[in-house]
Short mmCIF file of C-alpha atoms in Angstrom, two decimals:
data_model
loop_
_atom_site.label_atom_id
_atom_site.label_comp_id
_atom_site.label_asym_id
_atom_site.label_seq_id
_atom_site.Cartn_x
_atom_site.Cartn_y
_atom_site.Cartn_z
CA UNK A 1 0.00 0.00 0.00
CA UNK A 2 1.33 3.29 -0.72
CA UNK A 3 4.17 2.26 -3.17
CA UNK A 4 3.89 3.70 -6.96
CA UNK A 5 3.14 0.99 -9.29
CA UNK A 6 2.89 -1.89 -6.76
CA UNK A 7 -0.57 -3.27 -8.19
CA UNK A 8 -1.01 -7.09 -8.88
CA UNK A 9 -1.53 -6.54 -12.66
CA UNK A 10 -0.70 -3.17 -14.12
CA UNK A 11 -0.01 -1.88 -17.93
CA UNK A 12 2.37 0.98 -17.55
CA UNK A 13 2.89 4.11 -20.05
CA UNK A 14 3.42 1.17 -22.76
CA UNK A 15 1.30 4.11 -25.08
CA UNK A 16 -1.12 1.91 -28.23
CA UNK A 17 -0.63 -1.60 -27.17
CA UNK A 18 -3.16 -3.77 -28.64
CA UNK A 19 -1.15 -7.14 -28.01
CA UNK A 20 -1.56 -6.28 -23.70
CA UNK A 21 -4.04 -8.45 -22.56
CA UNK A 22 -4.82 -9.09 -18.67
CA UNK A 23 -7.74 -12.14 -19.84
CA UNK A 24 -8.77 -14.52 -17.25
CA UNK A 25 -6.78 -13.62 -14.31
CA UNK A 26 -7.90 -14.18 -10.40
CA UNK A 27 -6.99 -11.19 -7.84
CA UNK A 28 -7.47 -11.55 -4.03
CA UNK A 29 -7.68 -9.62 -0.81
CA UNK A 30 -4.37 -6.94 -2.45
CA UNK A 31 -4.40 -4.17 0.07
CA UNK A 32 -3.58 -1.77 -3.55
CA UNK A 33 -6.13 -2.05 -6.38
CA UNK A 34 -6.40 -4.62 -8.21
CA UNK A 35 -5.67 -4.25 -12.41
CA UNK A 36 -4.36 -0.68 -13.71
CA UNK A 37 -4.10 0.56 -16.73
CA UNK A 38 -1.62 3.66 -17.05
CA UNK A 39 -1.07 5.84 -20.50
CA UNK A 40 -1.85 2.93 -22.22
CA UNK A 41 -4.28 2.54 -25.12
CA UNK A 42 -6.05 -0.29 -26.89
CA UNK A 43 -4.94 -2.64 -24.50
CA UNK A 44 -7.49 -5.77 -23.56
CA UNK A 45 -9.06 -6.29 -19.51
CA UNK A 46 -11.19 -8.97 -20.01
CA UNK A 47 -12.72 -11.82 -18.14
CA UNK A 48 -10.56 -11.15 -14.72
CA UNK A 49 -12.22 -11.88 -11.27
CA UNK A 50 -11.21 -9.34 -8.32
CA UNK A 51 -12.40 -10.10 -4.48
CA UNK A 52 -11.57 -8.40 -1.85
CA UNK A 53 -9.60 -6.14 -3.64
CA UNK A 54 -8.83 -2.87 -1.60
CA UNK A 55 -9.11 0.72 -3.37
CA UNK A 56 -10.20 0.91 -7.44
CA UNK A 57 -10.58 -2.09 -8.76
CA UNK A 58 -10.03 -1.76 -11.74
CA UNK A 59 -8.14 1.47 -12.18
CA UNK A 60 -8.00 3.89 -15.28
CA UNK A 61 -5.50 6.09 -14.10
CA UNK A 62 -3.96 9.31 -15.98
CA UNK A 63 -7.19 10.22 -18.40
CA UNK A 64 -5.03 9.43 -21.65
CA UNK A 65 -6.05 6.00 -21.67
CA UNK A 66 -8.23 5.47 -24.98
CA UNK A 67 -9.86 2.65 -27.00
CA UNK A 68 -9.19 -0.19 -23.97
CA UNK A 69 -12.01 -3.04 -23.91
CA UNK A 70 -12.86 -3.88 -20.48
CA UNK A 71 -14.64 -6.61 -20.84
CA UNK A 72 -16.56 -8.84 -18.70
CA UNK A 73 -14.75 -8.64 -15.68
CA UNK A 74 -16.08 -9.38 -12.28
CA UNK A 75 -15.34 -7.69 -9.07
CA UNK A 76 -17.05 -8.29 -5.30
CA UNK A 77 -16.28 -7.25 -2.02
CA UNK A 78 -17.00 -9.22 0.66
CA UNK A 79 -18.75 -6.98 2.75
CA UNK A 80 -20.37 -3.35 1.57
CA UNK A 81 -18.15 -0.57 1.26
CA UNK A 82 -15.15 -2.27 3.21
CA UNK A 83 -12.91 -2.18 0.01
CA UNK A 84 -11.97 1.45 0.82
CA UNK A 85 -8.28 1.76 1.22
CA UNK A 86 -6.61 4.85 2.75
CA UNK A 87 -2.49 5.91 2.00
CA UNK A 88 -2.03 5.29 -1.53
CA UNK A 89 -1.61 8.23 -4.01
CA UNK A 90 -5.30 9.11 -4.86
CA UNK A 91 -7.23 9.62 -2.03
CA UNK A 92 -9.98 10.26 -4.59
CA UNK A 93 -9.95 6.26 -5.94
CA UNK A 94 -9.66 4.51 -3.29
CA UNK A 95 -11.03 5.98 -0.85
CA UNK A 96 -13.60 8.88 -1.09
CA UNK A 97 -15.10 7.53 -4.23
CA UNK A 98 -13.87 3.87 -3.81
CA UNK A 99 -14.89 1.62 -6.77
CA UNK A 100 -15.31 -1.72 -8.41
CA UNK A 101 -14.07 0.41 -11.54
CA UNK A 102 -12.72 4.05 -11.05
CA UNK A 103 -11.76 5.96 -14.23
CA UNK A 104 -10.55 9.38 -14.76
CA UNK A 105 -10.95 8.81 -18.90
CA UNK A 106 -14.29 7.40 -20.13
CA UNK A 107 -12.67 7.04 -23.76
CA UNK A 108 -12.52 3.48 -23.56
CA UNK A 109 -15.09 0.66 -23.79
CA UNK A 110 -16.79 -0.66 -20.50
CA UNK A 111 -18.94 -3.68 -21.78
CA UNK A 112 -20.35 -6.19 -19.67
CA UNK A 113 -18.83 -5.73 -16.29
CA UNK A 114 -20.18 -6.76 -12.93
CA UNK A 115 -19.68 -4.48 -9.43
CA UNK A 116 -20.81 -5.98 -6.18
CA UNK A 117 -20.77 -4.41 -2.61
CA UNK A 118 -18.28 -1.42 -3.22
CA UNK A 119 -18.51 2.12 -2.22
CA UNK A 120 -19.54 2.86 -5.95
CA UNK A 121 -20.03 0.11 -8.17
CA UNK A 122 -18.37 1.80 -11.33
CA UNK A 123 -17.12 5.93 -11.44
CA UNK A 124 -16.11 8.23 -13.93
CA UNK A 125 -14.35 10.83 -11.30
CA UNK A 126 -13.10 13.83 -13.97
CA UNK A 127 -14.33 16.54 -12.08
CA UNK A 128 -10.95 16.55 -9.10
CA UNK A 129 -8.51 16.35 -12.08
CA UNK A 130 -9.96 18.19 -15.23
CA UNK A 131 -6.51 18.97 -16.64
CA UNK A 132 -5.90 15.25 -16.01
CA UNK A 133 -3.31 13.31 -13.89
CA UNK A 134 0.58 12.16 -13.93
CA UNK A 135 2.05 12.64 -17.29
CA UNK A 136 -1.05 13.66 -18.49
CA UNK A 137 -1.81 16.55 -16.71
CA UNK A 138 -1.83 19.99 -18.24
CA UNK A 139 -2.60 17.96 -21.59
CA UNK A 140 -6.02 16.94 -21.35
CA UNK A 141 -9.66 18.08 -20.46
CA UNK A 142 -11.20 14.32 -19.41
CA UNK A 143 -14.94 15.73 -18.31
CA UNK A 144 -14.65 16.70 -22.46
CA UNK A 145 -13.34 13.66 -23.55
CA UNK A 146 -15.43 11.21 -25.65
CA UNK A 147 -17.56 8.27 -24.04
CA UNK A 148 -16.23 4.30 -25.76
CA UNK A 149 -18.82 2.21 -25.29
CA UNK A 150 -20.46 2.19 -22.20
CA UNK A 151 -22.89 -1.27 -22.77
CA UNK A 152 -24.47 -4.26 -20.65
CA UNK A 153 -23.07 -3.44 -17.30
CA UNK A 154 -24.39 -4.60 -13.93
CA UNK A 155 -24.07 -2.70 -11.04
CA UNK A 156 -25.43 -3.87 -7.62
CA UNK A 157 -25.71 -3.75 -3.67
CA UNK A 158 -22.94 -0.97 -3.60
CA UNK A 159 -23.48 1.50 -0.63
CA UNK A 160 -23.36 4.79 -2.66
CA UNK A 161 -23.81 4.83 -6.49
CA UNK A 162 -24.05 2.00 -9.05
CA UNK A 163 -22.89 4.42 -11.23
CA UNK A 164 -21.45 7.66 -10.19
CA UNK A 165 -20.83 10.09 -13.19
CA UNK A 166 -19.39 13.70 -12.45
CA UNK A 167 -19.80 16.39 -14.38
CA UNK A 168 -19.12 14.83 -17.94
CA UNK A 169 -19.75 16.72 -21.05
CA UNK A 170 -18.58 15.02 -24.11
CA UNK A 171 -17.07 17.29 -26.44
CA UNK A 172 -15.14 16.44 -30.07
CA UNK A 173 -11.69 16.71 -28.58
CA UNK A 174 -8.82 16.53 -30.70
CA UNK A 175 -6.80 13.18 -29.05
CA UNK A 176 -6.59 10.03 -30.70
CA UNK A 177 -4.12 6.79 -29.94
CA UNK A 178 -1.75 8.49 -32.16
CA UNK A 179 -1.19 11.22 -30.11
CA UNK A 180 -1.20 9.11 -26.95
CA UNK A 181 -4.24 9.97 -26.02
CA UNK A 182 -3.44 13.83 -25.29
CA UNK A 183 -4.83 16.60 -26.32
CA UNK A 184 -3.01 18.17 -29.77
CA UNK A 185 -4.75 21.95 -29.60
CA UNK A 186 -5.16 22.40 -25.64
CA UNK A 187 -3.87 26.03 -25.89
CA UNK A 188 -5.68 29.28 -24.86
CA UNK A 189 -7.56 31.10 -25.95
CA UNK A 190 -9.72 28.22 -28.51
CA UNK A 191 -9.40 24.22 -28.05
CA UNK A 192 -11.43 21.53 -29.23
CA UNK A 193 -12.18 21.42 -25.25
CA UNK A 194 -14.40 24.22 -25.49
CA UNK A 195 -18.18 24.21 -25.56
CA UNK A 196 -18.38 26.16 -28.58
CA UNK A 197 -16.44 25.81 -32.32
CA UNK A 198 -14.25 28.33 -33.42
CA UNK A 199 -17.75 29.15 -35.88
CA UNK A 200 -19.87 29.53 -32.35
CA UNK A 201 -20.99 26.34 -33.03
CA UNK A 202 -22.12 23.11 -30.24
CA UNK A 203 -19.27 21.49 -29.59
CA UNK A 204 -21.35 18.81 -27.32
CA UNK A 205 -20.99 14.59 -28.72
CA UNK A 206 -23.51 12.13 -27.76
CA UNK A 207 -22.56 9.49 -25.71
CA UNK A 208 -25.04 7.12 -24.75
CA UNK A 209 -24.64 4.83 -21.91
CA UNK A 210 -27.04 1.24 -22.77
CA UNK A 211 -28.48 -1.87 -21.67
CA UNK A 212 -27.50 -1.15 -17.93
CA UNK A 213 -28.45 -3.38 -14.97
CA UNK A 214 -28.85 -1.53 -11.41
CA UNK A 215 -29.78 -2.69 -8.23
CA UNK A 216 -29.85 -2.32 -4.64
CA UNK A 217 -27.66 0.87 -4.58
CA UNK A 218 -28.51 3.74 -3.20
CA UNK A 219 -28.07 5.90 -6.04
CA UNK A 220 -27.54 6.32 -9.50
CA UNK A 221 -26.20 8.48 -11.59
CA UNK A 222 -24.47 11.71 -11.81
CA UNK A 223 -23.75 15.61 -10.80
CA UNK A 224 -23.82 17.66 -13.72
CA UNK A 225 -24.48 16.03 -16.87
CA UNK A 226 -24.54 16.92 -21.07
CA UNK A 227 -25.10 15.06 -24.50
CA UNK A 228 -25.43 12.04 -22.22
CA UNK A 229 -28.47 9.56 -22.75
CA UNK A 230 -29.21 6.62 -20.71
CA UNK A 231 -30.86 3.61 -22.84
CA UNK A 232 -32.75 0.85 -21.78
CA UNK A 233 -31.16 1.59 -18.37
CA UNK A 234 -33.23 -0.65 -15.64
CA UNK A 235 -33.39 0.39 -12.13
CA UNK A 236 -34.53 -2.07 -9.45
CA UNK A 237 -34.81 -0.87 -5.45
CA UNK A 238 -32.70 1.84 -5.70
CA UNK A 239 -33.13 4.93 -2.54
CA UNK A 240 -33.10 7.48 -5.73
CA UNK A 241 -33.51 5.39 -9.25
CA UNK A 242 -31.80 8.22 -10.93
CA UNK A 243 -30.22 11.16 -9.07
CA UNK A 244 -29.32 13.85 -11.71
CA UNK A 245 -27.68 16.23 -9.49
CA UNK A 246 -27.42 19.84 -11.02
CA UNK A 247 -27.85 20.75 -14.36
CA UNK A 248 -27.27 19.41 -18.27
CA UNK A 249 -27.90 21.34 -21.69
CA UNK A 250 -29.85 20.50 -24.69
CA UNK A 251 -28.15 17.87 -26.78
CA UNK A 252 -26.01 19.24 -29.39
CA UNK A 253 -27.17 16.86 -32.35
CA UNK A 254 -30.72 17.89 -32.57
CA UNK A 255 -32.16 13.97 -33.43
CA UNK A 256 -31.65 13.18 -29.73
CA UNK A 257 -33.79 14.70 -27.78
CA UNK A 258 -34.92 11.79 -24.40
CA UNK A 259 -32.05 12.18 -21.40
CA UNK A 260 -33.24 9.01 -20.78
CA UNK A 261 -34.90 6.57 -23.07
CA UNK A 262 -36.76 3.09 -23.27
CA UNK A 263 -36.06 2.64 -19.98
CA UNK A 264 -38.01 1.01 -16.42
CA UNK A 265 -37.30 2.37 -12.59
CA UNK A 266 -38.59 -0.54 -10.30
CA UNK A 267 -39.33 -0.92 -6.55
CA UNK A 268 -40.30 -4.04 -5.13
CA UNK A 269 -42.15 -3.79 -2.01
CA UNK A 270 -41.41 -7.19 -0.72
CA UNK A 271 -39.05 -7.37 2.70
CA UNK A 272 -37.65 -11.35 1.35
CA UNK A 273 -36.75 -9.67 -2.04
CA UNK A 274 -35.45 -6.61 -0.87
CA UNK A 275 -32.93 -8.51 1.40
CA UNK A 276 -31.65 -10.56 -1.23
CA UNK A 277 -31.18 -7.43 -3.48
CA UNK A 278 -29.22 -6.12 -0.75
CA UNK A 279 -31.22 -2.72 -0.87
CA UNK A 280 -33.39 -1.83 1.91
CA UNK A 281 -36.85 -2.63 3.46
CA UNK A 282 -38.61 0.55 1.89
CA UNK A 283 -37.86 2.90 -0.79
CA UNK A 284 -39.46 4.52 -4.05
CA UNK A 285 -38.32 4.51 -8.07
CA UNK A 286 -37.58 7.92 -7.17
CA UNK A 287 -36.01 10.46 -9.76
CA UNK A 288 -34.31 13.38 -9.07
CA UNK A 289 -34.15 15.17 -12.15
CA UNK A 290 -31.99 18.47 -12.51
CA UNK A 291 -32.95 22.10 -11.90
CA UNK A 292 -32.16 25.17 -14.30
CA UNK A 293 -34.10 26.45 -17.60
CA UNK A 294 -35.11 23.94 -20.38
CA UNK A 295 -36.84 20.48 -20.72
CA UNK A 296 -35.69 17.13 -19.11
CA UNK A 297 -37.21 15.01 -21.25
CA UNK A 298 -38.03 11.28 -20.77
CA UNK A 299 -39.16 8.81 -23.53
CA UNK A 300 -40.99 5.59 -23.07
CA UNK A 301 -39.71 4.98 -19.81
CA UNK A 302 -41.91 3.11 -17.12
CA UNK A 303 -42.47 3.34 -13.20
CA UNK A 304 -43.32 0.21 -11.30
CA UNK A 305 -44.21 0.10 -7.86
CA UNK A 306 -43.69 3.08 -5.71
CA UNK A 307 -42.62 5.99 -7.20
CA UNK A 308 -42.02 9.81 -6.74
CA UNK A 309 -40.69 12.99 -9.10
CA UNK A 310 -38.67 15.38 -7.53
CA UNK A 311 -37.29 18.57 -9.32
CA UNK A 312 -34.43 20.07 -8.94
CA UNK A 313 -32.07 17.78 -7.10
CA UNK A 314 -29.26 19.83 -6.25
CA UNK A 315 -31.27 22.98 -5.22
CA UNK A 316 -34.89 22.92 -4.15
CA UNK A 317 -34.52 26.94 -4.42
CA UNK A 318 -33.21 26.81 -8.02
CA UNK A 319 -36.26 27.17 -10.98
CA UNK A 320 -36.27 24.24 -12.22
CA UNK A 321 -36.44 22.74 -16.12
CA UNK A 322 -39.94 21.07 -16.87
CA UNK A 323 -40.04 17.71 -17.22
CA UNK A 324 -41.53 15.79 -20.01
CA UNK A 325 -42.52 12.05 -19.67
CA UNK A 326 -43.59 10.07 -23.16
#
């Protein structure tokens, strides 16, 4: 614990590396995350079982990182929140927001992961480093960066947030593998970072997280949050089914339009079932959409069992959007 680089699998500033592959691997009880991946891109994390692993999980470290699948990997701990782990480097990972996967760059593909009984079950954490970290700092603006694929994920009985977003607005940044995942035009007083074009154009990109599985968390979701759209995103017994903190903006391509879409928020009022969800005895498929001027708009999405809107959820005093259910 404590000691740079001491993890029990770790790729390390090895830059576009599509011949890395972690696939199949067991981690137990390390008192120092589990599998890290470090200024590396299009590396492979697939298939790995973590328990008991202490701090991240799996750990996406720098916000460089780009185009790495991580892919069906499966991490518990034992007992609910007790994987935090206190004296390593980032406070922020493995401790305050402790998760099965912590990330600072959500530029790479997160398909089919499940993340039991953490603090958070998986977090995007931009927000404490938005110039990024390491050797990547001063060259990158990760709450910009573009979402991979974000697809088929299950999240459940973690004591905060299934998933715990923060402040993400997905912009077209110029950074590709080539350039090692850092930004080529991050200069003042115009970057592709910037919500506008140098034409005064939206600079917002869609990302659209899919096919997600929550349950018995106590939250989902995200502070602020822009050109983001959750699809066919099932919450079951949940303390807040959604919890859209502050504020978002209207998407910047105009043919989305539903912040959340084709989706069901679920509470089952049934003391046996509740237990073995790991949630608790009583609860609503609550949302707490965000405040500030505009529509929050919600398409084909259905409420079963006990349910409650609440607008805004950051500040009851703010004037808040309306909200549109279809």
């Amino acid at each position: 614990r404590g000691v740079l680089g001491k993890y029990p699998l770790h790729f390390h500033l090895l830059g576009d590396c599509p011949d890395c592959r972690f696939v199949g691997n067991a981690v137990e009880t390390s008192e120092q995350r589990g599998i890290t991946v470090h200024g590396t891109q299009q590396s492979t994390v697939a298939e790995n079982v973590l328990f008991g692993v202490k701090g991240a999980g799996i750990y996406i470290e720098d916000g460089n990182e780009m185009e790495n699948d991580i892919l069906g990997n499966v991490n518990i701990c034992p007992l609910q929140g007790a994987c935090r782990q206190t004296g390593t480097d980032n406070p922020e990972s493995d401790d305050i927001t402790q998760s099965g996967i912590w990330a600072v760059s959500l530029s790479n593909n997160f398909v089919g992961n499940r993340m039991v009984n953490h603090l958070n079950g998986f977090s995007g954490k931009a927000s404490p480093f938005p110039d990024g970290r390491g050797f990547a700092q001063n060259f990158e603006c990760p709450q910009h960066s573009a979402f991979g694929t974000i697809s088929s994920n299950v999240f459940h009985s973690n004591q905060n947030y299934g998933m715990n977003l923060d402040g993400q607005f997905p912009r077209n940044v110029d950074r590709s593998v080539a350039s090692n995942g850092l930004v080529t035009d991050i200069i003042w007083p115009l970057s592709s970072c910037d919500a506008l074009t140098a034409t005064g154009q939206d600079n917002g990109r869609t990302a659209v997280i899919q096919n997600q599985l929550e349950f018995g968390n106590a939250f989902s979701g995200a502070t602020s949050l822009g050109d983001v759209q959750f699809l066919n995103l099932r919450v079951i017994n949940s303390a807040e089914a959604l919890f859209w903190q502050a504020d978002t903006k209207p998407f910047a391509d105009t043919s989305v339009t539903a912040y959340v879409k084709d989706s069901t928020f679920e509470w089952i009022d049934d003391e046996e079932i509740a237990g073995i969800l790991g949630s608790g005895a009583s609860g609503t498929a609550n949302i707490a959409d965000p405040g500030g001027e505009g529509s929050f708009l919600l398409e084909n999405v259905s409420f079963v069992g006990d349910w409650t809107m609440r607008e805004p959820a950051q500040n009851p005093e703010s004037e808040a959007g309306d909200l549109q259910v279809f």
